[in-house]
Amino acid sequence: MAVDSSLSSPLGPPACEKDAKALRFIEEMTRNADAVQEQVLAFILARNADTEYLKRFKLGGATDRETYKSKLPIITYEDLQPEIQRIANGDRSPILSAHPITEFLTSSGTSAGERKLMPTIKEELDRRQLLYSLLMPVMNLYVPGLDKGKGLYFLFVKSETRTPGGLLARPVLTSYYKSEHFKTRPYDPYNVYTSPNEAILCSDSFQSMYTQMLCGLLERQHVLRLGAVFASGLIRAVKFLQLHWPHLARDIRSGTLNPQITDPAIRRRLADILVPDEDLADFLSAECSKENWEGIITRIWPNTKYLDVIVTGAMAQYIPTLEYYSNGLPMACTMYASSECYFGLNLNPMCKPSEVSYTIMPNMAYFEFLPHEPNAGGASDKEIKLVDLVDVELGKEYELVITTYAGLCRYRVGDILRVTGFHNSAPQFHFVRRKNVLLSIDSDKTDEAELQKAVDNASRLLLEYSTSVVEYTSYADTKTIPGHYVIYWELLVKEATNEPSDDVLRRCCLEMEESLNSVYRQGRVADNSIGPLEIRVVKTGTFEELMDYAISRGASINQYKVPRCVNFTPIMELLDSRVVSSHFSPALPHWTPERRR
Ligand code: AMP
């Protein structure tokens, strides 16, 4: 359909009138980024003026940036722990926000081993929905005809709990998929999914995945885009197909649903969808029984134009695997968001993964940027001046600091971003990394202190064998599906006759897993997104060789520290060539949805 030329947008000609409106909104926000930011802060400060938190800093009714910056400290989650705990325990007074906290969003970032609890308010759903509504209008600028088919998206809800005071605590996407915004979304030809709501909303991850895969297979010719939130999720779906295609093909051949799918809502819905299709069953069996799975995505879903999946940040490690399975289809990273706040979107979603930049939308929150100079030394964070959204400088790195409608004030998100350009006056950022993350397979984030504690706890099991861990390092091995943590250990065995056996070292693996944070353990137990932890014992002297290697490449002897995580190929090759034995965790660690504290 030709669109009225008066609707045209500097981003490109919109596909329909609805898109034109969305693109105009992006233009308006990015042109007036500074003014919007000023208004957002003034609005938040005026509305939350009587909250306990803001009153503490005696703003005296001021809503301007200068006063705010001079009086409010920059904080981390730990600083807010007491307030969050009170809200979780049922204190309904306006502590952080004038609007009632409706639920907690459980972040994949952890504090003391448990997911951080992010307070949220009802209207935040509208803000998230608004950002989602901008994604397809942008995508339609680059990929025409997406209204002629469907999206196969693997979307899941996860377990939820209640805090002692009765508030729900669940991941932000679970909250979104269970909201009326999602469940009763109006029909939009550009946003039709093959997965029925009943499958997305089923909390049993096997039944949910099975049904979503089945529906995606039944409509394989209609699928124009295929995705999951993160790359790890899409790879897990491919692995699921590898394991379960015989059952799926049987269902398609017979037109009857696998009895393992017991969810009544799914069964009712599938009764309308699933009809016998012998040709499809034959095709699927022929493709899936081939030894070689290269290009399996494009073989099964031949009309797929792109993969819709985040492959920036820690997910970049999955790019080669996805390229292999999809014959190099483009990967679109459409948005950048968190439990605390949704931040922005990629205005050029078909670019190469290495070139992805996100434009922060100035209406989502008030954003400040803490200059991040890794080698600066000296200046404490207190002395460093934070910069406003429109004042960031091209090429520089910053840590993101947000002030949200729900009551986080000058809160450090922990993400490091680099400015790559501007759209109008709104900067665009490359996601550099999350601070302090050593290992990550799925949404788990393990830092150096957590790894150290896990090694300490596990190495205690070696005491009775007069053995100690002399050095260690780690590696996130994503060549296996699911990926798993590998920990290299160099041991000092004092009595050769009393060496720890394979069984003991396997118990060390499990002990490490027990010590890791709850997001890791949930990935192992509930999501099956992380494989058993592996200890690789290396020959005595290996870590000295590692040091020699680093020094030969220019490291200073005095300042050399053993890297606690490695991923540089020559180092991996050196370590792997010195492995004397390898041991895997024999069981699942403990995990329940309930928090330990
Ligand atoms: P969570 O609090 O569990 O919702 O995780 C939010 C975090 O995930 C962000 O702060 C980022 O570190 C990471 N993240 C979210 N979106 C992206 C993206 N598009 N690219 C890279 N990392 C992302």
Coordinates of C-alpha atoms and ligand atoms in Angstrom, one line a residue:
M1 CA 0.0 0.0 0.0
A2 CA 1.4 3.4 -0.9
V3 CA 1.6 5.7 2.0
D4 CA 0.8 9.4 1.8
S5 CA 4.1 11.2 1.2
S6 CA 3.4 13.8 3.9
L7 CA 3.9 11.0 6.4
S8 CA 7.5 10.5 5.3
S9 CA 10.2 10.3 8.0
P10 CA 13.9 11.1 8.0
L11 CA 14.5 7.5 8.9
G12 CA 12.8 6.4 5.7
P13 CA 9.4 6.0 4.1
P14 CA 7.1 4.3 6.7
A15 CA 5.2 1.1 5.7
C16 CA 1.8 2.3 7.0
E17 CA 0.2 5.1 8.9
K18 CA 0.7 3.5 12.2
D19 CA 4.5 3.3 11.4
A20 CA 4.5 6.9 10.4
K21 CA 3.3 7.9 13.8
A22 CA 5.9 5.8 15.6
L23 CA 8.7 7.2 13.4
R24 CA 7.5 10.7 14.0
F25 CA 7.6 10.0 17.7
I26 CA 11.2 8.8 17.5
E27 CA 12.1 11.9 15.5
E28 CA 10.4 14.2 18.1
M29 CA 12.1 12.5 21.0
T30 CA 15.5 12.4 19.5
R31 CA 15.4 16.0 18.2
N32 CA 14.3 17.3 21.6
A33 CA 16.3 14.9 23.7
D34 CA 17.6 17.5 26.1
A35 CA 14.3 19.2 26.7
V36 CA 12.6 15.8 27.1
Q37 CA 15.2 14.8 29.7
E38 CA 14.7 18.0 31.6
Q39 CA 10.9 17.4 31.6
V40 CA 11.2 13.8 32.6
L41 CA 13.4 14.6 35.6
A42 CA 11.1 17.5 36.6
F43 CA 8.1 15.2 36.4
I44 CA 9.7 12.5 38.4
L45 CA 10.9 14.8 41.1
A46 CA 7.6 16.7 41.4
R47 CA 5.6 13.5 41.6
N48 CA 7.9 11.8 44.0
A49 CA 8.7 14.9 46.1
D50 CA 7.0 13.5 49.2
T51 CA 8.7 10.1 49.1
E52 CA 10.8 9.2 52.0
Y53 CA 13.9 8.9 49.8
L54 CA 13.7 12.2 48.1
K55 CA 12.7 14.1 51.3
R56 CA 15.9 12.7 52.9
F57 CA 18.0 14.8 50.5
K58 CA 16.1 18.1 51.1
L59 CA 15.5 19.1 47.6
G60 CA 13.1 21.8 48.9
G61 CA 10.8 21.3 46.0
A62 CA 13.5 21.8 43.4
T63 CA 13.1 19.8 40.2
D64 CA 16.0 21.1 38.2
R65 CA 19.1 19.1 37.2
E66 CA 21.7 21.2 39.0
T67 CA 20.0 21.0 42.4
Y68 CA 19.3 17.3 41.9
K69 CA 22.9 16.5 40.9
S70 CA 24.3 18.5 43.8
K71 CA 22.1 16.8 46.5
L72 CA 21.5 13.2 45.4
P73 CA 24.2 10.6 45.7
I74 CA 25.0 8.1 43.0
I75 CA 24.0 4.7 44.3
T76 CA 24.1 1.0 43.7
Y77 CA 21.6 -1.6 44.5
E78 CA 23.3 -2.4 47.8
D79 CA 22.7 1.2 48.9
L80 CA 19.0 0.7 48.4
Q81 CA 18.8 -2.7 50.1
P82 CA 17.2 -1.5 53.3
E83 CA 14.4 0.4 51.4
I84 CA 13.8 -2.5 49.0
Q85 CA 13.6 -4.9 51.9
R86 CA 11.0 -2.8 53.7
I87 CA 8.9 -2.7 50.6
A88 CA 9.3 -6.4 50.1
N89 CA 8.2 -6.9 53.8
G90 CA 5.0 -5.0 53.1
D91 CA 5.7 -1.4 54.0
R92 CA 3.3 0.4 51.6
S93 CA 4.3 4.0 52.6
P94 CA 5.8 6.1 49.8
I95 CA 9.4 5.1 50.3
L96 CA 10.8 5.4 46.8
S97 CA 7.7 6.2 44.7
A98 CA 4.5 8.2 45.1
H99 CA 2.7 5.6 43.1
P100 CA 2.3 2.2 44.7
I101 CA 4.9 -0.5 43.9
T102 CA 2.9 -3.1 42.1
E103 CA 5.5 -5.8 41.9
F104 CA 9.2 -6.5 41.9
L105 CA 11.0 -7.4 38.8
T106 CA 13.7 -9.9 39.4
S107 CA 16.9 -9.0 37.6
S108 CA 19.5 -11.4 36.3
G109 CA 22.0 -9.3 38.2
T110 CA 22.4 -10.6 41.7
S111 CA 23.2 -9.3 45.1
A112 CA 24.5 -11.7 47.8
G113 CA 23.7 -14.6 45.5
E114 CA 20.1 -13.7 44.9
R115 CA 18.4 -11.8 42.0
K116 CA 18.1 -8.1 42.6
L117 CA 14.5 -7.0 43.2
M118 CA 13.6 -4.0 41.1
P119 CA 10.5 -2.1 42.3
T120 CA 8.1 -1.2 39.5
I121 CA 4.8 0.7 39.2
K122 CA 1.8 0.0 37.0
E123 CA 2.4 2.7 34.4
E124 CA 5.8 1.3 33.6
L125 CA 4.0 -1.4 31.5
D126 CA 2.8 1.4 29.2
R127 CA 6.3 2.7 28.8
R128 CA 7.6 -0.7 28.0
Q129 CA 4.8 -1.3 25.6
L130 CA 5.6 2.1 23.9
L131 CA 9.1 1.0 23.3
Y132 CA 8.0 -2.3 21.9
S133 CA 5.6 -0.5 19.6
L134 CA 8.5 1.3 17.9
L135 CA 10.4 -1.8 16.9
M136 CA 8.4 -3.0 13.9
P137 CA 8.0 0.5 12.3
V138 CA 11.8 0.7 12.3
M139 CA 12.2 -2.9 11.1
N140 CA 9.7 -2.3 8.3
L141 CA 12.0 0.4 6.9
Y142 CA 14.6 -2.3 6.2
V143 CA 12.6 -5.4 5.5
P144 CA 9.5 -5.1 3.4
G145 CA 6.6 -7.5 3.4
L146 CA 6.7 -8.6 7.0
D147 CA 2.9 -8.3 7.1
K148 CA 2.7 -11.2 4.6
G149 CA 3.8 -13.8 7.1
K150 CA 4.6 -14.6 10.8
G151 CA 7.2 -14.5 13.4
L152 CA 8.4 -17.6 15.1
Y153 CA 9.5 -16.4 18.5
F154 CA 10.4 -18.6 21.4
L155 CA 9.1 -16.7 24.4
F156 CA 8.8 -18.1 27.9
V157 CA 7.4 -17.2 31.3
K158 CA 9.4 -18.2 34.4
S159 CA 8.5 -19.0 37.9
E160 CA 7.2 -16.2 40.2
T161 CA 7.2 -15.9 44.0
R162 CA 5.8 -13.5 46.5
T163 CA 7.8 -11.4 48.9
P164 CA 7.0 -11.7 52.6
G165 CA 4.7 -8.6 52.2
G166 CA 2.8 -10.3 49.4
L167 CA 4.2 -8.5 46.3
L168 CA 4.9 -10.6 43.2
A169 CA 8.5 -11.1 42.3
R170 CA 9.1 -12.2 38.7
P171 CA 11.2 -11.5 35.6
V172 CA 10.2 -8.4 33.6
L173 CA 9.3 -10.5 30.6
T174 CA 7.1 -12.8 32.6
S175 CA 5.4 -9.7 33.9
Y176 CA 4.9 -8.4 30.4
Y177 CA 3.7 -11.7 28.8
K178 CA 1.2 -12.1 31.6
S179 CA -0.1 -8.6 31.3
E180 CA -3.3 -7.6 29.4
H181 CA -1.0 -5.4 27.2
F182 CA 0.4 -8.6 25.7
K183 CA -2.4 -11.1 26.1
T184 CA -5.1 -8.9 24.5
R185 CA -2.9 -7.1 22.1
P186 CA -4.9 -5.9 19.1
Y187 CA -4.3 -7.7 15.8
D188 CA -1.5 -6.2 13.9
P189 CA -0.5 -7.8 10.5
Y190 CA 3.1 -6.9 11.2
N191 CA 3.2 -8.6 14.5
V192 CA 1.6 -12.0 14.1
Y193 CA 3.3 -14.9 16.0
T194 CA 3.1 -18.6 15.3
S195 CA 3.2 -19.3 19.1
P196 CA -0.2 -19.2 20.6
N197 CA -0.5 -17.3 23.9
E198 CA -1.4 -20.5 25.7
A199 CA 2.0 -21.9 24.8
I200 CA 3.9 -18.8 25.8
L201 CA 2.1 -18.6 29.1
C202 CA 2.6 -22.2 30.1
S203 CA 5.1 -22.2 33.0
D204 CA 6.3 -25.7 32.2
S205 CA 9.3 -25.0 30.0
F206 CA 9.2 -28.3 28.2
Q207 CA 5.5 -28.1 27.3
S208 CA 5.9 -24.5 26.3
M209 CA 8.9 -25.1 24.0
Y210 CA 7.4 -28.2 22.5
T211 CA 4.2 -26.5 21.6
Q212 CA 6.0 -23.4 20.2
M213 CA 8.2 -25.5 18.1
L214 CA 5.3 -27.6 16.9
C215 CA 3.3 -24.5 15.9
G216 CA 6.4 -23.1 14.2
L217 CA 6.9 -26.3 12.2
L218 CA 3.2 -26.4 11.1
E219 CA 3.5 -22.9 9.7
R220 CA 7.1 -23.3 8.4
Q221 CA 6.3 -21.7 5.0
H222 CA 4.8 -18.6 6.7
V223 CA 7.6 -17.8 9.0
L224 CA 9.4 -14.7 7.9
R225 CA 11.5 -14.0 11.0
L226 CA 12.6 -16.2 13.8
G227 CA 13.8 -15.3 17.2
A228 CA 14.2 -15.4 21.0
V229 CA 15.1 -12.7 23.4
F230 CA 18.8 -13.7 23.6
A231 CA 20.9 -15.8 21.3
S232 CA 21.3 -18.5 23.9
G233 CA 17.6 -19.1 23.9
L234 CA 17.5 -19.6 20.1
I235 CA 20.3 -22.0 20.2
R236 CA 18.5 -23.9 22.9
A237 CA 15.4 -24.1 20.6
V238 CA 17.6 -25.7 17.9
K239 CA 19.0 -28.2 20.4
F240 CA 15.4 -28.9 21.5
L241 CA 14.5 -29.7 17.9
Q242 CA 17.5 -32.0 17.6
L243 CA 16.4 -34.0 20.6
H244 CA 12.6 -34.0 20.0
W245 CA 12.0 -34.0 16.3
P246 CA 10.9 -37.6 16.2
H247 CA 8.0 -36.9 18.6
L248 CA 7.2 -33.7 16.8
A249 CA 7.1 -35.4 13.4
R250 CA 4.9 -38.2 14.9
D251 CA 2.4 -35.6 16.1
I252 CA 2.4 -33.9 12.7
R253 CA 1.9 -37.3 10.9
S254 CA -0.9 -38.4 13.1
G255 CA -2.5 -35.0 13.9
T256 CA -2.6 -35.9 17.6
L257 CA -0.7 -34.1 20.4
N258 CA 2.1 -35.9 22.4
P259 CA 0.5 -37.0 25.7
Q260 CA 3.4 -35.4 27.5
I261 CA 1.7 -32.1 26.8
T262 CA -0.9 -32.1 29.5
D263 CA -1.6 -28.4 29.9
P264 CA -5.4 -28.2 29.2
A265 CA -5.2 -24.7 27.6
I266 CA -2.6 -25.8 25.2
R267 CA -4.4 -29.0 24.3
R268 CA -7.6 -27.1 23.6
R269 CA -5.8 -24.6 21.4
L270 CA -3.8 -27.3 19.5
A271 CA -7.0 -29.2 18.8
D272 CA -7.9 -26.4 16.4
I273 CA -4.4 -26.2 14.8
L274 CA -3.0 -29.7 14.6
V275 CA -4.2 -31.7 11.6
P276 CA -2.4 -34.7 10.0
D277 CA 0.2 -33.7 7.4
E278 CA 2.2 -36.6 6.1
D279 CA 4.3 -34.6 3.7
L280 CA 5.4 -32.2 6.4
A281 CA 6.3 -35.1 8.7
D282 CA 8.3 -36.8 5.9
F283 CA 10.1 -33.6 5.1
L284 CA 10.9 -32.9 8.8
S285 CA 12.2 -36.5 9.4
A286 CA 14.3 -36.3 6.3
E287 CA 15.9 -33.0 7.2
C288 CA 16.4 -33.6 10.9
S289 CA 17.8 -37.1 10.6
K290 CA 20.7 -35.8 8.4
E291 CA 24.0 -35.8 10.3
N292 CA 24.8 -32.3 9.2
W293 CA 22.7 -29.5 10.8
E294 CA 24.4 -26.7 9.0
G295 CA 21.7 -24.2 7.8
I296 CA 18.9 -26.2 9.5
I297 CA 17.0 -23.0 10.2
T298 CA 16.8 -21.9 6.6
R299 CA 16.1 -25.5 5.5
I300 CA 13.1 -25.8 7.7
W301 CA 12.0 -22.2 7.6
P302 CA 13.0 -21.2 4.0
N303 CA 11.4 -17.8 4.0
T304 CA 13.1 -16.5 7.1
K305 CA 14.6 -13.1 6.3
Y306 CA 16.4 -12.5 9.6
L307 CA 16.9 -13.8 13.1
D308 CA 15.5 -11.5 15.7
V309 CA 17.8 -12.0 18.7
I310 CA 20.2 -10.1 20.9
V311 CA 23.8 -11.0 20.0
T312 CA 25.5 -8.0 21.6
G313 CA 27.3 -8.0 24.9
A314 CA 27.9 -11.5 26.5
M315 CA 25.7 -13.0 23.7
A316 CA 28.3 -12.2 21.0
Q317 CA 29.9 -15.6 21.8
Y318 CA 26.9 -17.3 20.1
I319 CA 27.3 -15.5 16.7
P320 CA 29.3 -18.3 15.0
T321 CA 26.9 -21.0 16.1
L322 CA 23.8 -19.0 14.9
E323 CA 25.6 -18.3 11.6
Y324 CA 26.2 -22.0 11.2
Y325 CA 22.6 -23.0 11.9
S326 CA 21.1 -20.2 9.8
N327 CA 23.5 -20.1 6.8
G328 CA 24.5 -16.6 7.8
L329 CA 21.1 -14.9 8.0
P330 CA 21.2 -11.3 9.3
M331 CA 20.8 -11.1 13.1
A332 CA 18.8 -8.1 14.3
C333 CA 19.4 -6.8 17.7
T334 CA 16.4 -4.6 18.1
M335 CA 16.4 -3.2 21.7
Y336 CA 18.3 -2.6 24.9
A337 CA 16.4 -3.0 28.1
S338 CA 16.6 -4.1 31.7
S339 CA 14.4 -4.9 34.7
E340 CA 15.2 -1.4 36.1
C341 CA 14.0 0.4 32.9
Y342 CA 13.8 -0.1 29.2
F343 CA 16.4 2.0 27.5
G344 CA 16.2 2.2 23.8
L345 CA 16.3 0.7 20.4
N346 CA 18.5 0.0 17.4
L347 CA 17.5 2.4 14.5
N348 CA 19.5 0.3 12.0
P349 CA 18.6 -3.2 13.0
M350 CA 19.9 -5.0 9.9
C351 CA 23.5 -3.8 10.5
K352 CA 26.3 -6.3 11.4
P353 CA 26.3 -7.4 15.1
S354 CA 29.6 -5.7 15.6
E355 CA 28.1 -2.4 14.5
V356 CA 25.0 -2.5 16.6
S357 CA 24.3 0.8 18.4
Y358 CA 21.3 1.5 20.6
T359 CA 19.6 4.9 20.7
I360 CA 18.4 5.7 24.2
M361 CA 14.9 7.1 24.1
P362 CA 14.9 10.2 26.3
N363 CA 11.3 9.6 27.5
M364 CA 12.0 6.3 29.2
A365 CA 13.9 7.7 32.3
Y366 CA 16.4 10.4 33.2
F367 CA 19.8 9.3 32.1
E368 CA 23.2 10.3 33.3
F369 CA 26.6 9.0 32.2
L370 CA 29.6 8.3 34.5
P371 CA 32.7 8.7 32.4
H372 CA 34.4 5.3 32.4
E373 CA 38.2 5.5 32.1
P374 CA 39.4 2.0 33.0
N375 CA 43.0 3.2 33.4
A376 CA 42.3 6.6 34.9
G377 CA 43.3 5.7 38.5
G378 CA 43.3 8.4 41.2
A379 CA 39.9 10.2 40.8
S380 CA 37.2 8.6 42.9
D381 CA 33.8 8.2 41.4
K382 CA 32.6 11.0 43.7
E383 CA 35.0 13.5 42.0
I384 CA 34.0 12.4 38.5
K385 CA 31.3 14.6 37.0
L386 CA 28.3 12.9 35.4
V387 CA 27.3 13.9 32.0
D388 CA 23.8 14.4 30.6
L389 CA 22.4 12.4 27.7
V390 CA 23.1 15.0 25.0
D391 CA 26.5 15.9 26.3
V392 CA 28.2 12.5 26.0
E393 CA 31.2 12.6 23.6
L394 CA 31.7 10.5 20.5
G395 CA 34.1 7.6 21.1
K396 CA 34.0 7.8 24.9
E397 CA 32.9 5.1 27.3
Y398 CA 30.4 5.7 30.1
E399 CA 28.6 3.8 32.8
L400 CA 24.8 4.2 32.6
V401 CA 23.1 5.9 35.6
I402 CA 19.3 6.2 35.7
T403 CA 16.6 7.9 37.5
T404 CA 13.3 6.1 37.0
Y405 CA 9.6 6.9 37.5
A406 CA 9.4 3.9 39.9
G407 CA 11.9 5.7 42.2
L408 CA 15.4 4.6 41.5
C409 CA 17.5 7.8 41.8
R410 CA 20.9 8.2 40.2
Y411 CA 21.2 4.4 40.2
R412 CA 24.2 2.7 38.5
V413 CA 23.0 0.0 36.1
G414 CA 26.5 -1.5 35.7
D415 CA 26.5 -1.4 31.9
I416 CA 29.4 0.2 30.1
L417 CA 28.5 1.9 26.8
R418 CA 30.5 3.6 24.1
V419 CA 29.2 6.5 22.1
T420 CA 29.2 5.7 18.4
G421 CA 27.2 8.5 16.9
F422 CA 24.0 10.6 17.2
H423 CA 20.5 10.4 15.8
N424 CA 19.5 14.1 15.9
S425 CA 20.6 15.1 19.4
A426 CA 20.2 11.6 20.9
P427 CA 23.4 9.6 21.3
Q428 CA 23.8 6.1 20.1
F429 CA 25.7 3.6 22.1
H430 CA 27.6 0.4 21.5
F431 CA 27.0 -2.0 24.4
V432 CA 30.6 -2.6 25.6
R433 CA 30.1 -4.9 28.6
R434 CA 28.5 -5.3 31.9
K435 CA 30.9 -4.4 34.8
N436 CA 32.3 -7.2 36.9
V437 CA 31.1 -10.1 34.8
L438 CA 33.6 -12.9 34.4
L439 CA 31.5 -15.8 33.2
S440 CA 28.1 -15.9 31.4
I441 CA 26.3 -18.6 29.5
D442 CA 22.7 -17.5 29.5
S443 CA 21.4 -14.7 31.7
D444 CA 23.7 -15.8 34.5
K445 CA 26.5 -13.4 35.4
T446 CA 29.3 -14.6 37.6
D447 CA 31.8 -12.2 39.0
E448 CA 35.3 -12.7 40.2
A449 CA 34.4 -12.8 43.9
E450 CA 31.7 -15.4 43.3
L451 CA 34.1 -17.6 41.4
Q452 CA 36.7 -17.2 44.1
K453 CA 34.2 -18.2 46.8
A454 CA 33.1 -21.2 44.7
V455 CA 36.7 -22.3 44.3
D456 CA 37.4 -21.8 48.0
N457 CA 34.4 -23.8 49.0
A458 CA 35.2 -26.7 46.6
S459 CA 38.8 -26.8 47.4
R460 CA 37.9 -27.5 51.1
L461 CA 36.9 -31.0 49.9
L462 CA 40.5 -31.6 48.9
L463 CA 41.9 -31.0 52.4
E464 CA 41.6 -34.6 53.4
Y465 CA 43.6 -35.5 50.4
S466 CA 46.4 -33.1 51.4
T467 CA 45.8 -31.3 48.1
S468 CA 45.3 -27.7 47.4
V469 CA 44.4 -25.5 44.4
V470 CA 47.5 -23.6 43.5
E471 CA 46.0 -21.6 40.7
Y472 CA 42.8 -21.5 38.7
T473 CA 41.2 -19.8 35.8
S474 CA 37.9 -20.2 34.0
Y475 CA 36.2 -20.2 30.6
A476 CA 32.6 -20.1 29.4
D477 CA 32.5 -23.0 26.9
T478 CA 29.7 -22.4 24.5
K479 CA 30.7 -25.0 22.0
T480 CA 28.6 -27.5 23.9
I481 CA 24.8 -27.0 23.9
P482 CA 23.9 -25.9 26.5
G483 CA 27.2 -24.1 27.3
H484 CA 29.0 -24.7 30.5
Y485 CA 31.6 -23.3 32.9
V486 CA 35.0 -24.8 32.6
I487 CA 37.4 -24.2 35.6
Y488 CA 41.1 -25.0 35.1
W489 CA 42.7 -26.1 38.3
E490 CA 46.4 -26.6 38.9
L491 CA 46.7 -28.8 42.0
L492 CA 49.4 -29.3 44.6
V493 CA 49.2 -32.9 45.7
K494 CA 51.4 -33.5 48.7
E495 CA 51.0 -37.3 49.0
A496 CA 51.0 -39.1 45.7
T497 CA 49.3 -42.1 47.3
N498 CA 46.4 -40.1 48.5
E499 CA 45.5 -38.2 45.3
P500 CA 41.9 -37.0 45.0
S501 CA 39.9 -39.4 42.8
D502 CA 37.6 -38.6 39.9
D503 CA 34.7 -38.9 42.3
V504 CA 36.2 -36.3 44.7
L505 CA 36.8 -33.9 41.8
R506 CA 33.3 -34.4 40.6
R507 CA 32.0 -33.5 44.0
C508 CA 34.2 -30.4 43.8
C509 CA 32.3 -29.5 40.6
L510 CA 29.0 -29.8 42.3
E511 CA 30.2 -27.9 45.4
M512 CA 31.2 -25.0 43.1
E513 CA 27.8 -25.0 41.5
E514 CA 26.1 -25.0 44.9
S515 CA 28.2 -21.9 45.7
L516 CA 27.3 -19.9 42.6
N517 CA 24.4 -17.5 42.5
S518 CA 20.7 -18.3 42.1
V519 CA 20.6 -17.2 38.4
Y520 CA 23.3 -19.8 37.6
R521 CA 21.5 -22.5 39.6
Q522 CA 18.2 -21.7 38.0
G523 CA 19.8 -22.0 34.6
R524 CA 21.1 -25.4 35.6
V525 CA 17.9 -26.7 37.2
A526 CA 14.8 -25.0 35.8
D527 CA 15.8 -23.6 32.5
N528 CA 18.3 -26.3 31.4
S529 CA 20.2 -23.5 29.8
I530 CA 23.6 -24.2 31.4
G531 CA 25.3 -27.6 31.3
P532 CA 27.2 -29.3 34.2
L533 CA 30.3 -27.4 35.4
E534 CA 33.6 -29.0 34.4
I535 CA 36.9 -28.9 36.2
R536 CA 40.0 -29.5 34.0
V537 CA 43.1 -30.4 36.0
V538 CA 46.2 -29.1 34.3
K539 CA 49.8 -30.2 34.7
T540 CA 52.0 -28.7 37.4
G541 CA 53.7 -25.6 36.1
T542 CA 51.0 -24.7 33.6
F543 CA 50.2 -21.4 35.2
E544 CA 53.9 -20.5 35.1
E545 CA 53.9 -21.2 31.4
L546 CA 50.8 -19.0 31.2
M547 CA 52.7 -16.2 32.8
D548 CA 55.7 -16.7 30.6
Y549 CA 53.4 -16.5 27.6
A550 CA 51.9 -13.2 28.9
I551 CA 55.3 -11.7 29.6
S552 CA 56.5 -12.7 26.1
R553 CA 53.6 -10.7 24.8
G554 CA 54.6 -7.6 26.8
A555 CA 53.0 -8.0 30.2
S556 CA 55.1 -6.6 33.1
I557 CA 56.5 -9.3 35.5
N558 CA 55.7 -7.1 38.5
Q559 CA 52.2 -6.5 37.6
Y560 CA 51.2 -9.8 36.2
K561 CA 48.1 -11.3 37.7
V562 CA 46.6 -14.7 36.7
P563 CA 43.6 -13.9 34.6
R564 CA 40.5 -15.4 36.3
C565 CA 38.8 -15.9 33.0
V566 CA 40.3 -16.7 29.6
N567 CA 39.1 -16.7 26.0
F568 CA 42.1 -15.8 23.9
T569 CA 42.7 -18.8 21.6
P570 CA 46.4 -19.3 22.1
I571 CA 45.9 -19.3 25.8
M572 CA 43.1 -21.8 25.6
E573 CA 45.2 -24.0 23.4
L574 CA 48.1 -23.8 25.9
L575 CA 45.8 -24.7 28.8
D576 CA 44.0 -27.5 26.9
S577 CA 47.2 -29.1 25.8
R578 CA 48.2 -29.4 29.5
V579 CA 45.0 -31.0 30.8
V580 CA 45.6 -34.2 32.6
S581 CA 42.0 -35.0 33.6
S582 CA 38.5 -33.6 33.2
H583 CA 35.6 -33.9 35.6
F584 CA 31.9 -32.9 35.4
S585 CA 29.4 -32.1 38.0
P586 CA 27.4 -35.3 38.7
A587 CA 24.1 -33.8 39.7
L588 CA 22.1 -30.6 39.7
P589 CA 22.7 -28.0 42.4
H590 CA 19.9 -26.9 44.7
W591 CA 17.5 -24.3 43.4
T592 CA 14.0 -23.2 44.2
P593 CA 12.1 -20.1 43.2
E594 CA 12.1 -19.0 46.8
R595 CA 14.9 -16.6 47.8
R596 CA 17.4 -17.7 50.4
R597 CA 17.0 -14.4 52.2
Ligands
AMP1 P1 18.0 -7.9 33.6 O1 18.1 -6.9 34.7 O2 18.1 -9.3 33.9 O3 16.7 -7.5 32.8 O4 19.2 -7.6 32.6 C1 19.4 -6.4 32.0 C2 20.8 -6.4 31.5 O5 21.0 -7.2 30.3 C3 21.3 -5.0 31.0 O6 21.6 -4.1 32.0 C4 22.4 -5.4 30.1 O7 23.6 -5.7 30.8 C5 21.9 -6.7 29.4 N1 21.3 -6.4 28.2 C6 20.0 -6.1 27.9 N2 19.8 -5.8 26.6 C7 21.0 -5.9 26.0 C8 21.4 -5.8 24.7 N3 20.6 -5.5 23.7 N4 22.7 -6.0 24.4 C9 23.6 -6.4 25.4 N5 23.2 -6.5 26.7 C10 21.9 -6.3 27.0

